[in-house]
PDB file of C-alpha atoms in Angstrom:
ATOM      1  CA  MET A   1      34.619  18.099 -36.638  1.00 46.00           C
ATOM      2  CA  LYS A   2      37.220  16.957 -34.165  1.00 50.00           C
ATOM      3  CA  ALA A   3      38.810  20.189 -34.331  1.00 52.00           C
ATOM      4  CA  ILE A   4      35.910  22.370 -33.196  1.00 55.00           C
ATOM      5  CA  LEU A   5      34.961  19.962 -30.424  1.00 55.00           C
ATOM      6  CA  PRO A   6      37.313  21.398 -27.543  1.00 56.00           C
ATOM      7  CA  VAL A   7      35.798  24.811 -28.526  1.00 59.00           C
ATOM      8  CA  PHE A   8      32.365  23.241 -28.268  1.00 58.00           C
ATOM      9  CA  ALA A   9      33.349  21.715 -24.902  1.00 59.00           C
ATOM     10  CA  ILE A  10      34.582  25.252 -23.666  1.00 63.00           C
ATOM     11  CA  ILE A  11      31.241  26.744 -24.855  1.00 64.00           C
ATOM     12  CA  ILE A  12      29.545  24.049 -22.686  1.00 62.00           C
ATOM     13  CA  LEU A  13      31.626  25.039 -19.666  1.00 64.00           C
ATOM     14  CA  GLY A  14      30.942  28.781 -20.375  1.00 67.00           C
ATOM     15  CA  ILE A  15      27.073  28.141 -20.591  1.00 65.00           C
ATOM     16  CA  THR A  16      26.986  25.912 -17.539  1.00 66.00           C
ATOM     17  CA  ALA A  17      29.035  28.404 -15.574  1.00 66.00           C
ATOM     18  CA  ALA A  18      26.813  31.274 -16.511  1.00 68.00           C
ATOM     19  CA  THR A  19      23.615  29.205 -15.644  1.00 65.00           C
ATOM     20  CA  MET A  20      25.151  28.723 -12.203  1.00 65.00           C
ATOM     21  CA  TYR A  21      25.705  32.279 -11.874  1.00 67.00           C
ATOM     22  CA  TYR A  22      22.229  33.535 -12.445  1.00 69.00           C
ATOM     23  CA  LEU A  23      20.524  30.803 -10.444  1.00 74.00           C
ATOM     24  CA  ASP A  24      19.922  31.488  -6.711  1.00 81.00           C
ATOM     25  CA  PRO A  25      22.369  30.500  -4.137  1.00 86.00           C
ATOM     26  CA  ILE A  26      21.933  26.986  -3.326  1.00 88.00           C
ATOM     27  CA  PRO A  27      22.335  26.112   0.403  1.00 92.00           C
ATOM     28  CA  GLN A  28      23.497  22.785   1.886  1.00 92.00           C
ATOM     29  CA  PRO A  29      20.142  21.066   2.983  1.00 91.00           C
ATOM     30  CA  LEU A  30      20.704  20.023   6.457  1.00 89.00           C
ATOM     31  CA  GLU A  31      18.881  16.732   6.062  1.00 92.00           C
ATOM     32  CA  TYR A  32      21.842  15.684   3.747  1.00 93.00           C
ATOM     33  CA  HIS A  33      23.439  14.627   7.165  1.00 95.00           C
ATOM     34  CA  ASN A  34      20.661  12.163   8.063  1.00 95.00           C
ATOM     35  CA  PHE A  35      21.786   9.090   6.687  1.00 97.00           C
ATOM     36  CA  ALA A  36      19.894   5.928   6.390  1.00 96.00           C
ATOM     37  CA  ASP A  37      22.205   3.667   8.163  1.00 97.00           C
ATOM     38  CA  ASN A  38      23.381   4.991  11.531  1.00 95.00           C
ATOM     39  CA  ARG A  39      24.118   1.513  13.104  1.00 96.00           C
ATOM     40  CA  GLU A  40      27.173   1.302  15.444  1.00 96.00           C
ATOM     41  CA  LEU A  41      28.207  -2.301  14.275  1.00 96.00           C
ATOM     42  CA  VAL A  42      31.656  -1.627  15.878  1.00 95.00           C
ATOM     43  CA  PRO A  43      32.071  -0.189  19.200  1.00 94.00           C
ATOM     44  CA  HIS A  44      33.008   3.564  19.148  1.00 94.00           C
ATOM     45  CA  ILE A  45      32.445   3.938  15.502  1.00 96.00           C
ATOM     46  CA  PRO A  46      29.105   5.425  14.910  1.00 96.00           C
ATOM     47  CA  ASN A  47      27.701   5.031  11.203  1.00 97.00           C
ATOM     48  CA  THR A  48      29.818   2.029  11.172  1.00 97.00           C
ATOM     49  CA  LEU A  49      29.522   1.023   7.504  1.00 98.00           C
ATOM     50  CA  ASP A  50      29.517   4.592   6.212  1.00 98.00           C
ATOM     51  CA  VAL A  51      32.870   5.089   7.865  1.00 98.00           C
ATOM     52  CA  LEU A  52      34.577   1.731   6.739  1.00 98.00           C
ATOM     53  CA  SER A  53      33.431   1.821   3.283  1.00 98.00           C
ATOM     54  CA  ASN A  54      35.945   4.594   2.668  1.00 98.00           C
ATOM     55  CA  ILE A  55      38.853   2.065   3.057  1.00 98.00           C
ATOM     56  CA  PRO A  56      38.879   1.362  -0.739  1.00 98.00           C
ATOM     57  CA  PHE A  57      39.811   5.076  -1.144  1.00 98.00           C
ATOM     58  CA  ALA A  58      42.809   4.575   0.714  1.00 98.00           C
ATOM     59  CA  ILE A  59      43.663   1.378  -0.785  1.00 98.00           C
ATOM     60  CA  VAL A  60      43.532   2.747  -4.365  1.00 98.00           C
ATOM     61  CA  GLY A  61      45.168   6.058  -3.371  1.00 98.00           C
ATOM     62  CA  LEU A  62      48.166   4.410  -1.933  1.00 97.00           C
ATOM     63  CA  MET A  63      48.763   1.879  -5.002  1.00 96.00           C
ATOM     64  CA  GLY A  64      48.646   5.136  -7.111  1.00 96.00           C
ATOM     65  CA  ILE A  65      51.273   7.028  -5.153  1.00 95.00           C
ATOM     66  CA  ILE A  66      53.625   3.791  -5.351  1.00 93.00           C
ATOM     67  CA  HIS A  67      52.844   3.737  -9.177  1.00 90.00           C
ATOM     68  CA  CYS A  68      53.932   7.341  -9.306  1.00 89.00           C
ATOM     69  CA  PHE A  69      57.259   6.998  -7.332  1.00 85.00           C
ATOM     70  CA  SER A  70      58.041   3.699  -9.282  1.00 82.00           C
ATOM     71  CA  SER A  71      57.395   4.965 -12.456  1.00 60.00           C
ATOM     72  CA  THR A  72      60.589   7.191 -12.134  1.00 58.00           C
ATOM     73  CA  ALA A  73      62.865   4.166 -11.743  1.00 51.00           C
ATOM     74  CA  ASP A  74      61.061   1.581 -14.080  1.00 54.00           C
ATOM     75  CA  PRO A  75      61.457   2.340 -17.754  1.00 54.00           C
ATOM     76  CA  ARG A  76      58.264   0.325 -18.584  1.00 54.00           C
ATOM     77  CA  ARG A  77      56.284   2.510 -16.003  1.00 51.00           C
ATOM     78  CA  ARG A  78      57.936   5.549 -17.231  1.00 54.00           C
ATOM     79  CA  LEU A  79      55.987   5.568 -20.198  1.00 63.00           C
ATOM     80  CA  SER A  80      52.852   6.263 -18.345  1.00 78.00           C
ATOM     81  CA  PHE A  81      53.848   9.757 -18.007  1.00 85.00           C
ATOM     82  CA  ALA A  82      55.097  11.305 -21.127  1.00 82.00           C
ATOM     83  CA  HIS A  83      55.409  14.953 -19.211  1.00 84.00           C
ATOM     84  CA  SER A  84      56.687  15.465 -15.642  1.00 87.00           C
ATOM     85  CA  TRP A  85      53.574  17.559 -14.778  1.00 92.00           C
ATOM     86  CA  GLU A  86      51.416  14.594 -15.491  1.00 93.00           C
ATOM     87  CA  ARG A  87      53.088  12.589 -12.724  1.00 93.00           C
ATOM     88  CA  VAL A  88      52.432  15.494 -10.432  1.00 94.00           C
ATOM     89  CA  ALA A  89      48.718  15.480 -11.438  1.00 96.00           C
ATOM     90  CA  ALA A  90      48.613  11.905 -10.901  1.00 96.00           C
ATOM     91  CA  PHE A  91      50.218  12.255  -7.427  1.00 96.00           C
ATOM     92  CA  VAL A  92      47.556  14.737  -6.657  1.00 97.00           C
ATOM     93  CA  ILE A  93      44.779  12.359  -7.623  1.00 97.00           C
ATOM     94  CA  TYR A  94      46.038   9.508  -5.683  1.00 98.00           C
ATOM     95  CA  ALA A  95      46.832  11.652  -2.455  1.00 98.00           C
ATOM     96  CA  ALA A  96      43.569  13.233  -2.765  1.00 98.00           C
ATOM     97  CA  LEU A  97      41.857   9.762  -2.775  1.00 98.00           C
ATOM     98  CA  VAL A  98      43.813   8.972   0.426  1.00 98.00           C
ATOM     99  CA  GLY A  99      42.394  12.515   1.784  1.00 98.00           C
ATOM    100  CA  VAL A 100      38.836  11.400   0.695  1.00 98.00           C
ATOM    101  CA  ALA A 101      39.397   8.167   2.983  1.00 98.00           C
ATOM    102  CA  ILE A 102      40.454  10.163   5.904  1.00 98.00           C
ATOM    103  CA  GLY A 103      37.982  13.189   5.584  1.00 98.00           C
ATOM    104  CA  SER A 104      34.935  11.218   4.620  1.00 98.00           C
ATOM    105  CA  SER A 105      35.432   8.788   7.601  1.00 98.00           C
ATOM    106  CA  TYR A 106      36.203  11.779   9.841  1.00 98.00           C
ATOM    107  CA  TYR A 107      32.731  13.384   8.407  1.00 98.00           C
ATOM    108  CA  HIS A 108      30.758  10.377   8.765  1.00 98.00           C
ATOM    109  CA  LEU A 109      31.670   9.841  12.555  1.00 97.00           C
ATOM    110  CA  ALA A 110      29.817  13.080  13.338  1.00 96.00           C
ATOM    111  CA  PRO A 111      28.143  14.475  10.248  1.00 96.00           C
ATOM    112  CA  SER A 112      28.086  18.295   9.932  1.00 95.00           C
ATOM    113  CA  ASN A 113      28.679  21.066   7.460  1.00 95.00           C
ATOM    114  CA  PRO A 114      32.400  21.715   9.114  1.00 95.00           C
ATOM    115  CA  ALA A 115      33.099  18.209   8.872  1.00 97.00           C
ATOM    116  CA  LEU A 116      31.744  17.900   5.466  1.00 97.00           C
ATOM    117  CA  PHE A 117      34.379  20.485   4.298  1.00 97.00           C
ATOM    118  CA  TRP A 118      37.112  17.905   5.073  1.00 97.00           C
ATOM    119  CA  ASP A 119      35.250  15.227   2.897  1.00 97.00           C
ATOM    120  CA  ARG A 120      34.813  17.512  -0.189  1.00 97.00           C
ATOM    121  CA  LEU A 121      38.142  19.391  -0.177  1.00 97.00           C
ATOM    122  CA  PRO A 122      40.188  16.404  -1.270  1.00 97.00           C
ATOM    123  CA  MET A 123      37.217  15.312  -3.807  1.00 96.00           C
ATOM    124  CA  THR A 124      37.756  18.713  -5.480  1.00 96.00           C
ATOM    125  CA  PHE A 125      41.340  18.117  -5.793  1.00 97.00           C
ATOM    126  CA  CYS A 126      40.822  14.566  -7.103  1.00 96.00           C
ATOM    127  CA  PHE A 127      38.133  16.103  -9.903  1.00 94.00           C
ATOM    128  CA  MET A 128      40.350  18.944 -11.069  1.00 95.00           C
ATOM    129  CA  ALA A 129      43.744  16.820 -11.175  1.00 96.00           C
ATOM    130  CA  PHE A 130      41.929  14.118 -13.297  1.00 95.00           C
ATOM    131  CA  PHE A 131      40.404  16.878 -15.403  1.00 94.00           C
ATOM    132  CA  SER A 132      43.431  18.333 -16.189  1.00 94.00           C
ATOM    133  CA  ILE A 133      45.530  15.147 -16.910  1.00 94.00           C
ATOM    134  CA  PHE A 134      42.402  13.799 -19.100  1.00 93.00           C
ATOM    135  CA  VAL A 135      42.459  17.078 -21.172  1.00 91.00           C
ATOM    136  CA  GLY A 136      46.316  16.839 -21.268  1.00 91.00           C
ATOM    137  CA  GLU A 137      46.036  13.303 -22.955  1.00 91.00           C
ATOM    138  CA  ARG A 138      43.916  14.206 -25.751  1.00 88.00           C
ATOM    139  CA  GLU A 139      45.513  14.864 -28.987  1.00 84.00           C
ATOM    140  CA  GLY A 140      46.418  18.472 -29.483  1.00 82.00           C
ATOM    141  CA  LEU A 141      45.256  19.376 -26.086  1.00 84.00           C
ATOM    142  CA  ALA A 142      48.542  18.827 -23.920  1.00 85.00           C
ATOM    143  CA  SER A 143      49.268  22.514 -23.380  1.00 88.00           C
ATOM    144  CA  VAL A 144      45.646  23.179 -22.290  1.00 87.00           C
ATOM    145  CA  GLY A 145      46.015  20.339 -19.671  1.00 88.00           C
ATOM    146  CA  ARG A 146      49.263  21.435 -18.388  1.00 91.00           C
ATOM    147  CA  PHE A 147      48.528  25.225 -17.922  1.00 92.00           C
ATOM    148  CA  SER A 148      45.031  24.565 -16.373  1.00 91.00           C
ATOM    149  CA  PHE A 149      46.337  22.189 -14.010  1.00 94.00           C
ATOM    150  CA  GLY A 150      47.312  24.870 -11.215  1.00 94.00           C
ATOM    151  CA  PRO A 151      44.280  27.020 -11.918  1.00 92.00           C
ATOM    152  CA  LEU A 152      41.805  24.156 -11.680  1.00 93.00           C
ATOM    153  CA  ILE A 153      43.204  23.049  -8.311  1.00 95.00           C
ATOM    154  CA  CYS A 154      42.892  26.784  -6.966  1.00 94.00           C
ATOM    155  CA  LEU A 155      39.183  26.645  -8.381  1.00 91.00           C
ATOM    156  CA  GLY A 156      38.646  23.658  -6.606  1.00 93.00           C
ATOM    157  CA  LEU A 157      40.023  24.922  -3.253  1.00 96.00           C
ATOM    158  CA  TRP A 158      38.130  28.184  -3.715  1.00 94.00           C
ATOM    159  CA  SER A 159      34.736  26.296  -4.510  1.00 94.00           C
ATOM    160  CA  VAL A 160      34.928  24.289  -1.293  1.00 96.00           C
ATOM    161  CA  SER A 161      36.190  27.237   0.942  1.00 96.00           C
ATOM    162  CA  HIS A 162      33.329  29.530  -0.584  1.00 94.00           C
ATOM    163  CA  TRP A 163      30.814  26.887   0.331  1.00 95.00           C
ATOM    164  CA  LEU A 164      31.768  26.589   3.810  1.00 95.00           C
ATOM    165  CA  ALA A 165      32.473  30.327   4.387  1.00 96.00           C
ATOM    166  CA  THR A 166      28.803  31.250   3.235  1.00 95.00           C
ATOM    167  CA  GLU A 167      27.311  28.221   5.034  1.00 94.00           C
ATOM    168  CA  LEU A 168      28.776  29.740   8.605  1.00 92.00           C
ATOM    169  CA  GLU A 169      27.328  32.825   7.315  1.00 93.00           C
ATOM    170  CA  GLY A 170      23.650  31.427   7.085  1.00 90.00           C
ATOM    171  CA  LYS A 171      23.673  32.117   3.382  1.00 89.00           C
ATOM    172  CA  GLY A 172      25.134  28.812   1.839  1.00 91.00           C
ATOM    173  CA  ASP A 173      26.054  28.589  -1.756  1.00 92.00           C
ATOM    174  CA  LEU A 174      26.977  25.344  -3.361  1.00 92.00           C
ATOM    175  CA  ARG A 175      26.914  26.683  -6.812  1.00 90.00           C
ATOM    176  CA  PRO A 176      30.732  26.873  -7.508  1.00 89.00           C
ATOM    177  CA  TYR A 177      31.119  23.305  -6.013  1.00 92.00           C
ATOM    178  CA  LEU A 178      28.461  22.005  -8.125  1.00 88.00           C
ATOM    179  CA  LEU A 179      30.235  23.468 -11.178  1.00 85.00           C
ATOM    180  CA  VAL A 180      33.486  21.956 -10.215  1.00 86.00           C
ATOM    181  CA  GLN A 181      32.121  18.612  -9.906  1.00 85.00           C
ATOM    182  CA  TYR A 182      29.493  18.526 -12.814  1.00 82.00           C
ATOM    183  CA  ILE A 183      31.670  20.087 -15.516  1.00 82.00           C
ATOM    184  CA  PRO A 184      34.026  17.227 -15.886  1.00 85.00           C
ATOM    185  CA  VAL A 185      31.167  14.571 -16.138  1.00 84.00           C
ATOM    186  CA  CYS A 186      29.924  16.689 -19.012  1.00 81.00           C
ATOM    187  CA  VAL A 187      33.015  17.617 -20.820  1.00 84.00           C
ATOM    188  CA  VAL A 188      35.029  14.396 -20.304  1.00 87.00           C
ATOM    189  CA  PRO A 189      32.475  11.962 -22.418  1.00 86.00           C
ATOM    190  CA  ILE A 190      32.538  14.532 -25.247  1.00 83.00           C
ATOM    191  CA  LEU A 191      36.174  14.722 -25.445  1.00 85.00           C
ATOM    192  CA  LEU A 192      36.520  11.093 -24.984  1.00 85.00           C
ATOM    193  CA  ALA A 193      34.091  10.214 -27.850  1.00 84.00           C
ATOM    194  CA  PHE A 194      35.352  12.673 -30.508  1.00 82.00           C
ATOM    195  CA  THR A 195      39.067  13.273 -29.909  1.00 85.00           C
ATOM    196  CA  SER A 196      42.115  10.820 -29.944  1.00 85.00           C
ATOM    197  CA  PRO A 197      44.496  10.071 -26.895  1.00 87.00           C
ATOM    198  CA  VAL A 198      48.065  10.483 -27.288  1.00 86.00           C
ATOM    199  CA  TYR A 199      48.644   7.429 -25.367  1.00 87.00           C
ATOM    200  CA  ASP A 200      48.204   3.848 -26.463  1.00 84.00           C
ATOM    201  CA  THR A 201      45.402   2.993 -24.048  1.00 83.00           C
ATOM    202  CA  SER A 202      41.846   1.415 -23.884  1.00 86.00           C
ATOM    203  CA  PRO A 203      38.916   3.879 -23.375  1.00 89.00           C
ATOM    204  CA  TRP A 204      37.133   1.246 -21.300  1.00 93.00           C
ATOM    205  CA  TYR A 205      38.818   2.206 -18.184  1.00 95.00           C
ATOM    206  CA  LEU A 206      37.601   5.706 -18.413  1.00 93.00           C
ATOM    207  CA  ILE A 207      34.010   4.657 -19.496  1.00 93.00           C
ATOM    208  CA  SER A 208      33.882   2.304 -16.506  1.00 95.00           C
ATOM    209  CA  ALA A 209      34.908   5.126 -14.270  1.00 95.00           C
ATOM    210  CA  PHE A 210      32.268   7.251 -15.754  1.00 93.00           C
ATOM    211  CA  LEU A 211      29.714   4.752 -15.284  1.00 95.00           C
ATOM    212  CA  THR A 212      30.526   3.838 -11.874  1.00 97.00           C
ATOM    213  CA  TYR A 213      30.583   7.556 -10.744  1.00 95.00           C
ATOM    214  CA  VAL A 214      27.083   7.974 -12.261  1.00 94.00           C
ATOM    215  CA  ALA A 215      26.032   5.006 -10.208  1.00 97.00           C
ATOM    216  CA  ALA A 216      27.615   6.402  -6.983  1.00 97.00           C
ATOM    217  CA  LYS A 217      25.384   9.475  -7.583  1.00 95.00           C
ATOM    218  CA  VAL A 218      22.246   7.489  -8.071  1.00 97.00           C
ATOM    219  CA  LEU A 219      22.959   5.400  -4.993  1.00 98.00           C
ATOM    220  CA  GLU A 220      23.743   8.529  -2.899  1.00 97.00           C
ATOM    221  CA  VAL A 221      20.454   9.939  -4.163  1.00 96.00           C
ATOM    222  CA  TYR A 222      18.592   6.680  -3.309  1.00 97.00           C
ATOM    223  CA  ASP A 223      20.322   6.137   0.136  1.00 98.00           C
ATOM    224  CA  PRO A 224      17.219   5.206   2.145  1.00 97.00           C
ATOM    225  CA  VAL A 225      15.598   3.404  -0.686  1.00 97.00           C
ATOM    226  CA  VAL A 226      18.466   0.867  -0.978  1.00 98.00           C
ATOM    227  CA  TYR A 227      18.496   0.504   2.813  1.00 98.00           C
ATOM    228  CA  GLU A 228      14.849  -0.513   2.730  1.00 97.00           C
ATOM    229  CA  LEU A 229      15.253  -2.690  -0.284  1.00 97.00           C
ATOM    230  CA  THR A 230      18.354  -4.572   1.241  1.00 97.00           C
ATOM    231  CA  ASN A 231      16.123  -5.166   4.505  1.00 96.00           C
ATOM    232  CA  HIS A 232      18.343  -2.714   6.392  1.00 96.00           C
ATOM    233  CA  MET A 233      21.502  -4.710   5.353  1.00 96.00           C
ATOM    234  CA  VAL A 234      23.441  -1.978   3.601  1.00 98.00           C
ATOM    235  CA  SER A 235      22.476   1.600   2.509  1.00 98.00           C
ATOM    236  CA  GLY A 236      22.769   3.397  -0.555  1.00 98.00           C
ATOM    237  CA  HIS A 237      25.457   5.574   1.036  1.00 98.00           C
ATOM    238  CA  THR A 238      27.557   2.852   1.777  1.00 98.00           C
ATOM    239  CA  LEU A 239      27.492   1.466  -1.565  1.00 98.00           C
ATOM    240  CA  LYS A 240      27.876   4.921  -3.154  1.00 98.00           C
ATOM    241  CA  HIS A 241      31.500   4.795  -1.312  1.00 98.00           C
ATOM    242  CA  LEU A 242      32.270   1.265  -2.855  1.00 98.00           C
ATOM    243  CA  ALA A 243      31.064   2.557  -6.394  1.00 98.00           C
ATOM    244  CA  ALA A 244      33.320   5.519  -6.028  1.00 98.00           C
ATOM    245  CA  GLY A 245      35.996   3.515  -4.916  1.00 98.00           C
ATOM    246  CA  VAL A 246      35.631   1.205  -7.999  1.00 98.00           C
ATOM    247  CA  THR A 247      35.748   4.944 -10.095  1.00 97.00           C
ATOM    248  CA  GLY A 248      39.240   5.530  -8.611  1.00 97.00           C
ATOM    249  CA  LEU A 249      40.328   2.043  -9.322  1.00 97.00           C
ATOM    250  CA  CYS A 250      39.443   2.511 -12.736  1.00 97.00           C
ATOM    251  CA  LEU A 251      41.366   5.774 -13.130  1.00 96.00           C
ATOM    252  CA  TYR A 252      44.268   4.082 -11.521  1.00 96.00           C
ATOM    253  CA  LEU A 253      44.332   1.395 -14.181  1.00 95.00           C
ATOM    254  CA  HIS A 254      43.675   3.980 -16.817  1.00 94.00           C
ATOM    255  CA  LEU A 255      47.112   5.756 -15.701  1.00 93.00           C
ATOM    256  CA  LEU A 256      48.777   2.404 -14.772  1.00 91.00           C
ATOM    257  CA  ARG A 257      48.484   0.838 -18.375  1.00 89.00           C
ATOM    258  CA  ARG A 258      48.525   3.695 -20.647  1.00 88.00           C
ATOM    259  CA  ARG A 259      51.720   4.078 -22.762  1.00 82.00           C
ATOM    260  CA  ALA A 260      53.446   6.843 -24.477  1.00 75.00           C
ATOM    261  CA  GLU A 261      55.249   6.341 -27.760  1.00 60.00           C
ATOM    262  CA  GLU A 262      58.823   5.445 -27.243  1.00 54.00           C
TER     263      GLU A 262
END
């Protein structure tokens, strides 16, 4: 059963990609940029809470970068990465989180499609680097993770660039970006449930990461509803940033505390 699950996951990926291909192009709705909370609570920082709520991404990213470099010198921490490419992929994840903090803050200062590109670009790097490192730590899939790392990063870059280029041409197409974002969400739970890790690690960090990511997407959809329910104290989008920051923290703890066999 476990032997066919990676194939099953690839089939899901293929079906999803084919479905996206046959769908009509999906443009970015302009109303997406109209967030519920546009208060300027700090002088010269419009949409203050949506901007400042990106700080957790930077904190987690910097913690992770320190872990990547310190793990080369500390024998205990070196066990977090059995292969050198995994340290590179982890560095991409953490650097991308810092990039999300910068790009998302820039976007929320003056929301627009061109500014949104700088928010989404580091996010795709984070998705793809995590996906490759996760696949690589499953039993029997180390080479798949290693060899998919570079192509997945390139796929992420292309998906966001394709979206912006088509938006500027007046025929926006989000399909590749949606594919990049949601395929890991579909495949990771399957591999997590039915394959074994090669590291000594708890699955709860990844389960928590998955749940907080889903919560972030729900909060994003119900941005104005949350703003009304909290009596205009905080919006769903601000809480989305915080929930996604917790997702990043869970990934950091997973990579920090996993241990390869000595």
